PDB file of C-alpha atoms in Angstrom:
ATOM      1  CA  MET A   1       1.144 -22.160  31.708  1.00  0.00           C
ATOM      2  CA  GLN A   2       1.585 -22.366  28.062  1.00  0.00           C
ATOM      3  CA  LEU A   3      -1.720 -22.085  27.207  1.00  0.00           C
ATOM      4  CA  GLN A   4      -2.262 -19.437  29.067  1.00  0.00           C
ATOM      5  CA  VAL A   5       0.630 -17.397  27.503  1.00  0.00           C
ATOM      6  CA  LEU A   6      -0.518 -18.197  23.761  1.00  0.00           C
ATOM      7  CA  LYS A   7      -3.897 -17.274  24.836  1.00  0.00           C
ATOM      8  CA  GLU A   8      -2.656 -13.715  25.803  1.00  0.00           C
ATOM      9  CA  LEU A   9      -0.527 -13.522  22.523  1.00  0.00           C
ATOM     10  CA  GLN A  10      -3.818 -13.985  20.549  1.00  0.00           C
ATOM     11  CA  LYS A  11      -5.394 -11.398  22.623  1.00  0.00           C
ATOM     12  CA  ALA A  12      -2.381  -8.852  21.922  1.00  0.00           C
ATOM     13  CA  LEU A  13      -2.815  -9.926  18.485  1.00  0.00           C
ATOM     14  CA  THR A  14      -6.490  -9.952  17.810  1.00  0.00           C
ATOM     15  CA  GLU A  15      -6.063  -5.835  19.055  1.00  0.00           C
ATOM     16  CA  THR A  16      -3.753  -5.122  17.476  1.00  0.00           C
ATOM     17  CA  PHE A  17      -5.241  -7.115  14.116  1.00  0.00           C
ATOM     18  CA  ASP A  18      -8.486  -5.172  14.908  1.00  0.00           C
ATOM     19  CA  VAL A  19      -6.792  -1.683  14.758  1.00  0.00           C
ATOM     20  CA  LEU A  20      -5.106  -2.632  11.556  1.00  0.00           C
ATOM     21  CA  VAL A  21      -8.964  -3.262  10.187  1.00  0.00           C
ATOM     22  CA  CYS A  22     -10.526  -0.145  11.562  1.00  0.00           C
ATOM     23  CA  LYS A  23      -7.237   2.124   9.814  1.00  0.00           C
ATOM     24  CA  HIS A  24      -7.452   0.084   6.781  1.00  0.00           C
ATOM     25  CA  ARG A  25     -11.216   0.814   6.623  1.00  0.00           C
ATOM     26  CA  MET A  26     -10.851   4.431   7.377  1.00  0.00           C
ATOM     27  CA  ALA A  27      -7.874   4.798   4.340  1.00  0.00           C
ATOM     28  CA  ALA A  28     -10.311   2.984   1.759  1.00  0.00           C
ATOM     29  CA  LYS A  29     -13.220   5.344   2.321  1.00  0.00           C
ATOM     30  CA  GLN A  30     -10.296   8.092   1.731  1.00  0.00           C
ATOM     31  CA  SER A  31      -9.209   6.597  -0.952  1.00  0.00           C
ATOM     32  CA  ASP A  32     -13.093   6.057  -2.454  1.00  0.00           C
ATOM     33  CA  LYS A  33     -13.233  10.320  -1.861  1.00  0.00           C
ATOM     34  CA  ASP A  34      -9.432  10.852  -3.554  1.00  0.00           C
ATOM     35  CA  ARG A  35     -10.366   8.760  -6.389  1.00  0.00           C
ATOM     36  CA  LYS A  36     -13.928  10.574  -6.843  1.00  0.00           C
ATOM     37  CA  ASP A  37     -11.944  13.753  -6.733  1.00  0.00           C
ATOM     38  CA  GLY A  38      -9.845  12.957  -8.964  1.00  0.00           C
ATOM     39  CA  ASN A  39      -6.504  13.265  -6.516  1.00  0.00           C
ATOM     40  CA  ARG A  40      -3.207  11.787  -7.117  1.00  0.00           C
ATOM     41  CA  GLN A  41      -2.763   8.515  -7.983  1.00  0.00           C
ATOM     42  CA  MET A  42      -3.635   6.087  -5.085  1.00  0.00           C
ATOM     43  CA  LEU A  43      -0.950   2.935  -3.911  1.00  0.00           C
ATOM     44  CA  LYS A  44      -2.436  -0.118  -5.139  1.00  0.00           C
ATOM     45  CA  VAL A  45      -1.291  -3.801  -2.906  1.00  0.00           C
ATOM     46  CA  TYR A  46      -1.930  -6.556  -4.066  1.00  0.00           C
ATOM     47  CA  GLY A  47      -1.926  -9.529  -1.396  1.00  0.00           C
ATOM     48  CA  ALA A  48      -3.783 -12.059   1.235  1.00  0.00           C
ATOM     49  CA  ASP A  49      -4.111 -11.509   4.576  1.00  0.00           C
ATOM     50  CA  ILE A  50      -2.687 -15.461   4.949  1.00  0.00           C
ATOM     51  CA  CYS A  51       0.997 -14.198   3.822  1.00  0.00           C
ATOM     52  CA  ARG A  52       2.467 -13.025   7.122  1.00  0.00           C
ATOM     53  CA  ASP A  53       4.747 -10.181   4.455  1.00  0.00           C
ATOM     54  CA  CYS A  54       1.033  -8.778   3.739  1.00  0.00           C
ATOM     55  CA  MET A  55      -0.204  -8.351   7.592  1.00  0.00           C
ATOM     56  CA  ALA A  56       3.338  -6.889   8.292  1.00  0.00           C
ATOM     57  CA  MET A  57       2.999  -4.680   5.324  1.00  0.00           C
ATOM     58  CA  LYS A  58      -0.566  -3.600   6.771  1.00  0.00           C
ATOM     59  CA  LYS A  59       1.178  -2.575  10.270  1.00  0.00           C
ATOM     60  CA  ILE A  60       3.831  -0.684   8.927  1.00  0.00           C
ATOM     61  CA  PHE A  61       1.955   1.117   6.936  1.00  0.00           C
ATOM     62  CA  ALA A  62      -1.037   1.930   9.522  1.00  0.00           C
ATOM     63  CA  ASP A  63       1.587   2.703  11.833  1.00  0.00           C
ATOM     64  CA  LYS A  64       3.201   5.652   9.275  1.00  0.00           C
ATOM     65  CA  GLU A  65      -0.060   6.558   7.940  1.00  0.00           C
ATOM     66  CA  VAL A  66       0.327   5.201   4.484  1.00  0.00           C
ATOM     67  CA  GLU A  67      -2.885   5.388   2.692  1.00  0.00           C
ATOM     68  CA  TYR A  68      -3.641   2.767   0.086  1.00  0.00           C
ATOM     69  CA  GLU A  69      -5.675   0.427  -1.787  1.00  0.00           C
ATOM     70  CA  TYR A  70      -5.324  -3.068  -0.525  1.00  0.00           C
ATOM     71  CA  MET A  71      -6.336  -5.751  -3.145  1.00  0.00           C
ATOM     72  CA  ASP A  72      -6.503  -9.047  -1.330  1.00  0.00           C
ATOM     73  CA  PHE A  73      -7.006 -11.694  -3.796  1.00  0.00           C
ATOM     74  CA  ILE A  74      -8.352 -13.987  -1.239  1.00  0.00           C
ATOM     75  CA  LEU A  75     -11.542 -12.479  -0.641  1.00  0.00           C
ATOM     76  CA  ASN A  76     -12.394 -11.087  -3.805  1.00  0.00           C
ATOM     77  CA  THR A  77     -12.084 -12.845  -7.314  1.00  0.00           C
ATOM     78  CA  ALA A  78     -11.814  -9.630  -9.535  1.00  0.00           C
ATOM     79  CA  ASN A  79      -8.755  -8.737  -7.379  1.00  0.00           C
ATOM     80  CA  MET A  80      -8.070 -12.301  -8.065  1.00  0.00           C
ATOM     81  CA  ARG A  81      -8.541 -11.991 -12.150  1.00  0.00           C
ATOM     82  CA  GLU A  82      -6.450  -8.342 -11.844  1.00  0.00           C
ATOM     83  CA  PHE A  83      -3.487  -9.885  -9.595  1.00  0.00           C
ATOM     84  CA  PHE A  84      -3.013 -13.567 -11.654  1.00  0.00           C
ATOM     85  CA  ALA A  85      -3.070 -10.871 -15.385  1.00  0.00           C
ATOM     86  CA  ILE A  86      -0.185  -8.665 -13.695  1.00  0.00           C
ATOM     87  CA  ARG A  87       1.872 -12.170 -12.096  1.00  0.00           C
ATOM     88  CA  ASP A  88       1.268 -13.407 -15.859  1.00  0.00           C
ATOM     89  CA  HIS A  89       2.695 -11.285 -17.775  1.00  0.00           C
ATOM     90  CA  ALA A  90       4.487  -8.546 -15.682  1.00  0.00           C
ATOM     91  CA  ALA A  91       8.341  -8.874 -16.309  1.00  0.00           C
ATOM     92  CA  ILE A  92       9.081  -8.237 -12.342  1.00  0.00           C
ATOM     93  CA  TYR A  93       7.686 -11.859 -12.103  1.00  0.00           C
ATOM     94  CA  GLU A  94       9.566 -13.535 -14.085  1.00  0.00           C
ATOM     95  CA  ASP A  95      11.937 -15.011 -11.375  1.00  0.00           C
ATOM     96  CA  VAL A  96       8.938 -15.596  -9.890  1.00  0.00           C
ATOM     97  CA  ARG A  97       7.083 -17.354 -12.388  1.00  0.00           C
ATOM     98  CA  ASN A  98      10.694 -19.632 -13.390  1.00  0.00           C
ATOM     99  CA  ARG A  99      11.341 -20.180  -9.548  1.00  0.00           C
ATOM    100  CA  GLU A 100      11.714 -23.903  -8.443  1.00  0.00           C
ATOM    101  CA  GLY A 101       8.659 -24.618  -6.425  1.00  0.00           C
ATOM    102  CA  GLY A 102       6.758 -21.526  -7.356  1.00  0.00           C
ATOM    103  CA  GLY A 103       5.894 -18.295  -5.279  1.00  0.00           C
ATOM    104  CA  ILE A 104       2.987 -16.165  -4.896  1.00  0.00           C
ATOM    105  CA  GLY A 105       5.395 -12.492  -5.085  1.00  0.00           C
ATOM    106  CA  ILE A 106       2.974 -10.665  -2.923  1.00  0.00           C
ATOM    107  CA  PRO A 107       2.933  -8.417  -1.281  1.00  0.00           C
ATOM    108  CA  LEU A 108       3.141  -6.308  -4.799  1.00  0.00           C
ATOM    109  CA  PHE A 109       3.303  -2.304  -4.561  1.00  0.00           C
ATOM    110  CA  VAL A 110       2.015  -0.636  -7.669  1.00  0.00           C
ATOM    111  CA  LYS A 111       1.885   2.605  -8.548  1.00  0.00           C
ATOM    112  CA  GLY A 112       0.919   4.201 -12.127  1.00  0.00           C
ATOM    113  CA  ASP A 113       3.617   2.150 -13.635  1.00  0.00           C
ATOM    114  CA  ARG A 114       6.239   1.490 -11.193  1.00  0.00           C
ATOM    115  CA  MET A 115       6.071  -2.210  -9.307  1.00  0.00           C
ATOM    116  CA  SER A 116       8.626  -3.142  -6.826  1.00  0.00           C
ATOM    117  CA  PHE A 117       8.331  -6.037  -3.863  1.00  0.00           C
ATOM    118  CA  ASP A 118      10.055  -3.878  -1.885  1.00  0.00           C
ATOM    119  CA  ILE A 119       8.278  -2.542   1.278  1.00  0.00           C
ATOM    120  CA  ASN A 120      10.618   0.254   1.305  1.00  0.00           C
ATOM    121  CA  GLU A 121      10.787   1.410  -2.299  1.00  0.00           C
ATOM    122  CA  ALA A 122       6.978   1.851  -2.200  1.00  0.00           C
ATOM    123  CA  LEU A 123       7.418   3.887   1.142  1.00  0.00           C
ATOM    124  CA  ARG A 124       9.648   5.594  -0.904  1.00  0.00           C
ATOM    125  CA  TRP A 125       6.882   6.523  -3.094  1.00  0.00           C
ATOM    126  CA  GLU A 126       4.519   7.543  -0.743  1.00  0.00           C
ATOM    127  CA  GLY A 127       7.386  10.159   0.877  1.00  0.00           C
ATOM    128  CA  LYS A 128       7.379   7.979   4.091  1.00  0.00           C
ATOM    129  CA  GLU A 129      10.960   7.276   5.822  1.00  0.00           C
ATOM    130  CA  PRO A 130      11.692   3.227   5.518  1.00  0.00           C
ATOM    131  CA  VAL A 131      11.482   0.336   7.947  1.00  0.00           C
ATOM    132  CA  GLU A 132      14.493  -1.127   9.180  1.00  0.00           C
ATOM    133  CA  ALA A 133      15.292  -4.455   8.190  1.00  0.00           C
ATOM    134  CA  SER A 134      15.194  -6.144  11.774  1.00  0.00           C
ATOM    135  CA  GLU A 135      11.905  -3.718  12.476  1.00  0.00           C
ATOM    136  CA  TYR A 136      10.513  -5.236   9.351  1.00  0.00           C
ATOM    137  CA  GLU A 137      11.113  -8.875  10.415  1.00  0.00           C
ATOM    138  CA  GLN A 138      10.099  -9.307  13.868  1.00  0.00           C
ATOM    139  CA  ILE A 139       6.568  -7.513  12.976  1.00  0.00           C
ATOM    140  CA  ALA A 140       6.540 -10.251  10.073  1.00  0.00           C
ATOM    141  CA  GLU A 141       6.995 -12.995  12.300  1.00  0.00           C
ATOM    142  CA  ARG A 142       4.463 -11.664  15.020  1.00  0.00           C
ATOM    143  CA  MET A 143       2.254 -11.142  12.486  1.00  0.00           C
ATOM    144  CA  GLY A 144       3.108 -15.058  11.460  1.00  0.00           C
ATOM    145  CA  GLU A 145       2.204 -16.193  14.732  1.00  0.00           C
ATOM    146  CA  PHE A 146      -1.014 -14.311  14.823  1.00  0.00           C
ATOM    147  CA  ILE A 147      -1.996 -16.396  11.161  1.00  0.00           C
ATOM    148  CA  LYS A 148      -0.779 -19.743  13.221  1.00  0.00           C
ATOM    149  CA  LEU A 149      -3.214 -18.678  16.048  1.00  0.00           C
ATOM    150  CA  GLN A 150      -6.373 -18.035  14.021  1.00  0.00           C
ATOM    151  CA  ARG A 151      -6.100 -21.542  12.300  1.00  0.00           C
ATOM    152  CA  VAL A 152      -6.509 -23.267  15.605  1.00  0.00           C
TER     153      VAL A 152
END
């Protein structure tokens, strides 16, 4: 019985993840077009797909139709170098760098010279409504379960 529930949960989360990947690819194609056309500055998000908060951000941004460039630093070494250059020197990371036990500090939202760890601040930059803390936490918990299932 428990195995069946886990399989159903994995199927539902996989379907959600597939939709997110598709929407992200469409947004990435549009962002490439915008950059070529010289349109407004694109929101960048540094993160990793093994992070529940990054996955929650992807779902929320897909639901709210936020266009962004996702800089996955696990899959791309150029993104990793760019992320660590920011992390090693930006003032926003001072607490993270000095924190006992470390920490990564993702997702990181960057638009022009603005940086934030706050998803609602990034949503405001894009003219979108904020997400309630309880809704965000529920999504993050589901994404965390999805990530755990992927490791099995």
